[in-house]
Each structure stands twice: as C-alpha cells, then as structure tokens.
XYZ file of C-alpha atoms in Angstrom:
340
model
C 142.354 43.953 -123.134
C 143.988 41.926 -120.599
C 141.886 40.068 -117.904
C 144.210 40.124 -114.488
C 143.407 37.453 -112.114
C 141.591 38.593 -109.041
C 140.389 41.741 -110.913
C 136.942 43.246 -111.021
C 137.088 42.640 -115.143
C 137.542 38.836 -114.198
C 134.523 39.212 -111.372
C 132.118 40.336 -114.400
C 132.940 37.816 -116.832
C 132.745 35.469 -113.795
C 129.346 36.022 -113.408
C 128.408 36.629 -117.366
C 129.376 32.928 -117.960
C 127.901 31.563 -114.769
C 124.142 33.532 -114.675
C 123.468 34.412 -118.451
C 122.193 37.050 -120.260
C 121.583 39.712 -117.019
C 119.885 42.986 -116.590
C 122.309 46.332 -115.513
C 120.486 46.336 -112.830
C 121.909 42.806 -111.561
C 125.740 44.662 -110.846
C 123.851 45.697 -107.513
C 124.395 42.499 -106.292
C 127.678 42.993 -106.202
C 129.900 43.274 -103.016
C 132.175 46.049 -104.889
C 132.492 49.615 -104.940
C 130.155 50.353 -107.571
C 131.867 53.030 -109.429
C 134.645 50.371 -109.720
C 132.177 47.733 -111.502
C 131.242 50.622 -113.539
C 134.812 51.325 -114.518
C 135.744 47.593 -115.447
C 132.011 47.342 -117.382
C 132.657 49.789 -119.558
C 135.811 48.803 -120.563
C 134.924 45.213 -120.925
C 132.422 46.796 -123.242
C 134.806 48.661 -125.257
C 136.778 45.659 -125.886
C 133.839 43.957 -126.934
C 133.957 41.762 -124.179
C 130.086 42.456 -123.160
C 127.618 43.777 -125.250
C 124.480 45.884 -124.356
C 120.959 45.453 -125.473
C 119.352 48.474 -124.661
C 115.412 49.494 -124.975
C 113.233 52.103 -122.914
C 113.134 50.825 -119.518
C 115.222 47.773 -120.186
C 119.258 47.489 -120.534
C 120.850 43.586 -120.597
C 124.504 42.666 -121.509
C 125.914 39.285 -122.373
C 129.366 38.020 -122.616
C 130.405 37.742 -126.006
C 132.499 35.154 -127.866
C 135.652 37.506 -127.370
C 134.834 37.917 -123.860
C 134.164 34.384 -123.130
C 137.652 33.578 -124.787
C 139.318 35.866 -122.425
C 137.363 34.361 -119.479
C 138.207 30.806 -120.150
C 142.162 31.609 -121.184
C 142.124 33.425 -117.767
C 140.646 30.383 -115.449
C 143.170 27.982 -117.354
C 145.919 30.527 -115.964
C 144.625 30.360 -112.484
C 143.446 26.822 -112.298
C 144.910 23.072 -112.918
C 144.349 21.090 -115.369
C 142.325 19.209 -114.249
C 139.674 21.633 -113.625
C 139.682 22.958 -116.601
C 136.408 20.481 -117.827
C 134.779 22.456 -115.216
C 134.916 25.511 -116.928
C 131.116 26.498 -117.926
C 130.384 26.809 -121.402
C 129.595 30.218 -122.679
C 125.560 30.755 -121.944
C 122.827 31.838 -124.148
C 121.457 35.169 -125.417
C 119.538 37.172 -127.663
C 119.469 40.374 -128.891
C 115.675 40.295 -129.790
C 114.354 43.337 -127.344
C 111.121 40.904 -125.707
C 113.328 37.487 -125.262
C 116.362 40.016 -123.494
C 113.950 41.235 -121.262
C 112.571 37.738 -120.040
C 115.817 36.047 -120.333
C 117.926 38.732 -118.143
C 114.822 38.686 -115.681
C 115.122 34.709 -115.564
C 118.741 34.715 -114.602
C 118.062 37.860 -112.285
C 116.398 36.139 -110.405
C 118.657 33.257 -110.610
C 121.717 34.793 -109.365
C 119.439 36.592 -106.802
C 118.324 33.218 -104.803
C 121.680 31.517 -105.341
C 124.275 34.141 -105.609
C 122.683 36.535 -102.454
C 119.901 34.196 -100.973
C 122.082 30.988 -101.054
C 118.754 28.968 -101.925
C 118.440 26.267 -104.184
C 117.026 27.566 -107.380
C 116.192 25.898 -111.075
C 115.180 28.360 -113.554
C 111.653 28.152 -115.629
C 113.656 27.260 -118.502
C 115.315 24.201 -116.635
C 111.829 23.013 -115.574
C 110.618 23.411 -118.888
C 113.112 21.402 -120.534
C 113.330 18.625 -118.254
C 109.770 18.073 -118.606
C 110.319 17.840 -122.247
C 112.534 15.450 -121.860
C 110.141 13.335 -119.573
C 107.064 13.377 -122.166
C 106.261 15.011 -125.113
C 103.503 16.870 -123.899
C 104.363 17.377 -119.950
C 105.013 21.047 -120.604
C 102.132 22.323 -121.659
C 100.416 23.406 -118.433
C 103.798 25.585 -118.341
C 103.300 27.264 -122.088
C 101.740 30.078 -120.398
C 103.008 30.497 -117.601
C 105.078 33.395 -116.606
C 107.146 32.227 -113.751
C 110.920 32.561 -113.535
C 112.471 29.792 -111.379
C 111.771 27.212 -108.552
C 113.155 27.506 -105.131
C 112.508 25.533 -101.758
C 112.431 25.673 -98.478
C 112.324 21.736 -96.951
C 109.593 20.214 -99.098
C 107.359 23.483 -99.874
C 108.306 24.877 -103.506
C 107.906 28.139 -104.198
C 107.426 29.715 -108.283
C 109.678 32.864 -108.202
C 108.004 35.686 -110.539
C 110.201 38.837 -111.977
C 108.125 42.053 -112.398
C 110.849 44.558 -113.392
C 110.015 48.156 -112.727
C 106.186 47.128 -111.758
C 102.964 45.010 -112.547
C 102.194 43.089 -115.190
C 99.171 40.850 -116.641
C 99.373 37.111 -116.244
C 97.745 34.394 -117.560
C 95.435 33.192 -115.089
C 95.024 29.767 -116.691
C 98.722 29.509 -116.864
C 99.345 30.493 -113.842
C 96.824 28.380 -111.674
C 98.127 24.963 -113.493
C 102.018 25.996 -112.806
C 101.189 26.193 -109.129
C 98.727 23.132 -109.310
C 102.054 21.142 -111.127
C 104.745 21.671 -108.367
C 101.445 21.260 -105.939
C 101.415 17.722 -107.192
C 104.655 16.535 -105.547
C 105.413 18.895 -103.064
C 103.563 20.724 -100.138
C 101.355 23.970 -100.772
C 102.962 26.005 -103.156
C 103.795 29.587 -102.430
C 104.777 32.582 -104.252
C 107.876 35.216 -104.560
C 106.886 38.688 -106.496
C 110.506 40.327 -106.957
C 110.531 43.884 -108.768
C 113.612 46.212 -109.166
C 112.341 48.899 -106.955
C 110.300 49.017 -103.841
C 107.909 51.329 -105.722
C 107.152 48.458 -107.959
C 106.099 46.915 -105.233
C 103.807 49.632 -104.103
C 102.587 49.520 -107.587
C 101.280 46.156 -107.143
C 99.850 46.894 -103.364
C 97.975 50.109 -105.142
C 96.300 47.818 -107.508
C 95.752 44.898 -105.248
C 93.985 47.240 -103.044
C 91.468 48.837 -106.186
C 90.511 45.618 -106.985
C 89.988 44.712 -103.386
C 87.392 47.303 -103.428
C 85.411 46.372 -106.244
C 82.699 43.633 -106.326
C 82.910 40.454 -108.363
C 80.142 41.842 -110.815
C 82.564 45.287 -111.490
C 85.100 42.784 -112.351
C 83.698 40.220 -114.443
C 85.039 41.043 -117.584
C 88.119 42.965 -117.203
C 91.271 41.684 -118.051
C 93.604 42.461 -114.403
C 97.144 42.685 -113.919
C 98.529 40.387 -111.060
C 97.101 41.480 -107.643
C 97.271 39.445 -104.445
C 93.879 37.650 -103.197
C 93.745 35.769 -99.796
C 94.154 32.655 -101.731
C 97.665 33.946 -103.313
C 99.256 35.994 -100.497
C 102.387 35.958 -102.172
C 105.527 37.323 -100.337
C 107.045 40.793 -101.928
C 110.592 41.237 -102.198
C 112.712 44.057 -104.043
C 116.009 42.720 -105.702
C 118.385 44.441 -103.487
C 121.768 43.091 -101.356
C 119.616 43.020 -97.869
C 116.617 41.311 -99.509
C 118.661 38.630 -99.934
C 119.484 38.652 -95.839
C 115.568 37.385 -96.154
C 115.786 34.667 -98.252
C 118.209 33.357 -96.026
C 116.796 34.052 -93.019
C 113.155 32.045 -94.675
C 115.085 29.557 -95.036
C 115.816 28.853 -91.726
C 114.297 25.754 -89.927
C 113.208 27.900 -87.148
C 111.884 30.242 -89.542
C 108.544 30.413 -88.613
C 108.798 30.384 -84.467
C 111.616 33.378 -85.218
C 108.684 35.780 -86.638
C 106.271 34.754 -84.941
C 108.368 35.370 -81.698
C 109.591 38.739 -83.037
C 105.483 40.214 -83.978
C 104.932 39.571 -80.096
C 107.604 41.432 -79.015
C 106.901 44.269 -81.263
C 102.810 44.031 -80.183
C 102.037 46.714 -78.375
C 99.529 47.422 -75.737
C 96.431 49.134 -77.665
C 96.036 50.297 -81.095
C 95.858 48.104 -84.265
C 98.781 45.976 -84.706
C 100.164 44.048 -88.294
C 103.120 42.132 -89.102
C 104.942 41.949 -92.189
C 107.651 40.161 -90.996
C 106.554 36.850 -93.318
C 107.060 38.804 -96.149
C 102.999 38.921 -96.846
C 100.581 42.013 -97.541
C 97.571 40.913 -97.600
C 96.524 42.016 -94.065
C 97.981 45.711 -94.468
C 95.602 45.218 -97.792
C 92.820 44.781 -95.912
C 93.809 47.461 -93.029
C 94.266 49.974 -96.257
C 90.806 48.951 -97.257
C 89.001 49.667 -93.965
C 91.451 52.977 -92.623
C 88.655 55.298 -93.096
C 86.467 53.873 -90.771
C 88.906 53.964 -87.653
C 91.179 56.552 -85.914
C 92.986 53.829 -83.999
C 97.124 53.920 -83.774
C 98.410 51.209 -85.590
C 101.831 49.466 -85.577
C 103.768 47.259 -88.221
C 105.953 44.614 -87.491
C 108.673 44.474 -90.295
C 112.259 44.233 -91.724
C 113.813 47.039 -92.568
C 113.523 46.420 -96.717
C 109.756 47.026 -95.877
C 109.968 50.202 -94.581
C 110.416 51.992 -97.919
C 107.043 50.262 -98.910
C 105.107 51.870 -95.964
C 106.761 55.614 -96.965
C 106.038 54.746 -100.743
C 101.884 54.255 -99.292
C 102.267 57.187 -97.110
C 103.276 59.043 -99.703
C 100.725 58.200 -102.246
C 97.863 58.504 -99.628
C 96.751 55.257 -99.263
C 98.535 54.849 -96.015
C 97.498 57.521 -93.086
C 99.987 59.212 -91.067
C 101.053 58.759 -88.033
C 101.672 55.096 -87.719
C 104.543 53.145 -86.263
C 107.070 50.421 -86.880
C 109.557 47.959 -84.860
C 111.602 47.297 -87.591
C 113.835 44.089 -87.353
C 117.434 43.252 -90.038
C 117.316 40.077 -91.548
C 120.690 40.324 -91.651
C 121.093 39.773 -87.651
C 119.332 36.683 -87.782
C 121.549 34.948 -91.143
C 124.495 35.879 -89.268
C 122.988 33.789 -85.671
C 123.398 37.050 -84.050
C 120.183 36.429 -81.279
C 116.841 38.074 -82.844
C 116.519 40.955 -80.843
C-alpha cells in the first residue's frame, strides 16, 4: 500500500507512532470526516499496517512493524535530512486483552490533554519510570495506583483517571498515596474522571449518589467502586472534540474569575440555583440527595458537554423535571471570543 503525503493513511500512522497503542474510540478526536478515517483504517488494516485487538467492550490497534516502515520511509520523503533523527521510534504494545485495555486508555488520555486540550501531560508510565530511575523503591506508593497521566495548570497537578464505558473499583490505599506524592511538591492536587460516554459519567453520579445516602456503619465493609466525596470533588469530563474546548479554557489564568463571573450571570432571581461550570458534581450530588424534600425551581449553570449528563439523570429519575439551564461553549472562551 502506498502512504501519499498529506493523506488521511499518513494522518493515522501519524498519530499510531506519536500516542501508542490507542482505543477505536480515540479516531473521534480527529478533525476529519469520519467515514474518511474509516476508509483509510481499514485499509491500513488490510495491509497490515495496524492491527486490532479486539475483546467485548474493548477494541485497540497499534501500528505494526510494516506500518511503522511505511510511516518512517514516508516522513524521510517529506522531510530533510536533518530531521530525520527526529523521527519517533515505533511505540509499544501488547496484544494481551487486560494490558491493551490500560495501555490504549493511558495514551487516550494522552493524546486527549495534548492533542485536543493542548495541556502539558506525562503519562503514569513516564512517572513511574522516572521514579525508578531516581531510587529503587520511589515507586511503590504508585504500584497500585490506577491513574493515567499528570497534567497542570500553573503549579496545581492534577492525576488524570480513564474509566472507559463506566465505573470501576480503585485501590483506596493506592490511590490516597498517588495524590499525597504529587501533593508533596506541588499545590493541592485535583482530579480528572474521563469516560467514553456521558452515560459513564452518569454511571458514576448514580453511584456517588447511593453511597451518599448510606451511613458509615452500612458501608463499613463493602468493597466500593470510585464515587466522589466532598474531599475528592473530582471534575467529570467525557472524551469528546468539545471537552477538550474545556481543558483549554481551565487552563486559562483567568480561569477561575471567568466561571465565577459566568454562574452570576446565569443566577436567577428565586429558585435553587447550581453551577457546574468548574467541571464539579458534588453539589448537584447533594441537590439529588435532598430533591424530595423541596418543590423549588432550580437552575444549572453549565457548558454545553454537561447538558447530556442532566438528560442522562432526568432520564433515569434521579433528576426531577422541569429544571433549567444557561448553558455556556467552552469553545467561545479558547477562541477569546468575550464570555457571554
């Protein structure tokens, strides 16, 4: 098969060799017709140029060693020599089912801070191996931990987690003493929860808000997926092109004046009023918790990549009918368009 330069074959093998292993799901991302990408996938595929590893609810391809020979022959054609040290080498990948499905998750959300949210980013598996390097045992608080990259905003780090389709069960332990590391150097660490689908999301808002309601007694002894607690108000984000207008709106040294500018405006006069607009939950979780004791109107405050969420609740009946939004673009505000 041959690669033409400027083609959407050469786009794919681009981004094999520079993000890894990736999930199907990552083509998204892409600013191309998408029944174009599809066309030049499987093709690529057919030449054995990317492979597939496929399981129930998971599908990942990597760039094979044909495919990565066609991909650096094609960037000597189209660059000078003396570029051509700059040429990444081919990445890593597996074909075992469980290390595809972390791996591709890892480099998801990789490509989804640098490539769309233009945030700096390191991978767990860079932080993991430069603290081997450092000391034989500096890793360890990391062993267990289930986080997939780093980002930042100024001097505040943030651990980046990939969900996939929905919740899953974390290692507390692990967890805590990741967040207490990059606590150690840096300002108070916060949290990214990232899931395909904005119904993953819901998923984890459902289950946040039945554990809300229990006591500490009912819980004791149960092992709990990942819910979010006032201590870890974690800010939800699906992987799609406009979440990515977030990141780099969050990123924005007048970040937090911008929303907190914004909720007024949208405020109304009477009625029960919350804002999502910082990307947290956990006072809708708490609204959810206490809706049956008050007919009030209430309002949101929120960007449009929210607004599925509220249907999703509406839908399952944990969110009444009836409410209202001002919903805000991200988008407007990367592009120094004036909020609004």
């Amino acid at each position: 098969m041959r690669i033409f330069r400027n083609s959407t074959a050469e786009y794919l093998l681009l981004i094999s060799t520079a993000y890894g292993q990736l999930p199907y799901h990552a083509l998204t991302f892409l600013s191309l017709p998408y029944e174009n990408v599809k066309d030049a996938f499987q093709k690529l595929c057919r030449a054995g140029y990317l492979e597939t590893v496929k399981a129930p609810g998971h599908k990942s391809f990597f760039i094979t060693d044909a495919g990565y020979a066609a991909y650096y022959e094609a960037m000597r054609k189209s660059t000078r020599p003396q570029y051509w040290d700059e040429i990444p080498d081919r990445p890593e990948f597996t074909r075992n089912i469980q290390k595809a499905v972390r791996l591709s998750r890892i480099n998801e959300a990789q490509m989804f801070f640098f490539f769309l949210g233009l945030a700096p980013y390191r991978t767990s598996l860079e932080v993991k191996r430069e603290m081997e390097q450092k000391a034989a045992r500096s890793s360890d608080n990391l062993k267990y931990s289930r986080f997939a990259g780093v980002t930042w905003r100024g001097q505040q780090a943030s651990l980046v987690y990939h969900f996939g389709n929905g919740n899953q069960r974390l290692n507390t332990n692990g967890e805590r003493n990741a967040a207490a590391l990059f606590s150690d150097y840096r300002h108070p660490c916060g949290k990214f929860i990232l899931t395909e689908t904005e119904k993953g999301l819901a998923d984890i808002l459902e289950y946040s808000l039945w554990v809300l309601n229990k006591s500490s007694r009912e819980l004791r002894h149960m092992q709990l997926n990942y819910h979010i607690t006032y201590e870890d108000n974690a800010i939800l984000l699906p992987l799609t092109r406009d979440a990515g207008d977030f990141i780099r709106a969050f990123r924005h040294p007048h970040w937090p004046q911008t929303i907190q500018r914004l909720a007024e405006d949208a405020r109304p006069n009477e009625g029960i009023f919350l804002s999502m607009l910082d990307g947290t939950w956990m006072d809708v979780l708490v609204y959810l918790s206490e809706a049956h004791m008050t007919d009030m109107p209430v309002t949101f405050a929120v960007w449009d990549i929210q607004l599925p969420i509220l249907r999703e609740l509406t839908r399952r009946g944990l969110l009444p009918d009836g409410w209202q939004a001002v919903s805000y673009q991200a988008g407007d505000f990367c592009r120094g368009i004036p909020p609004f």
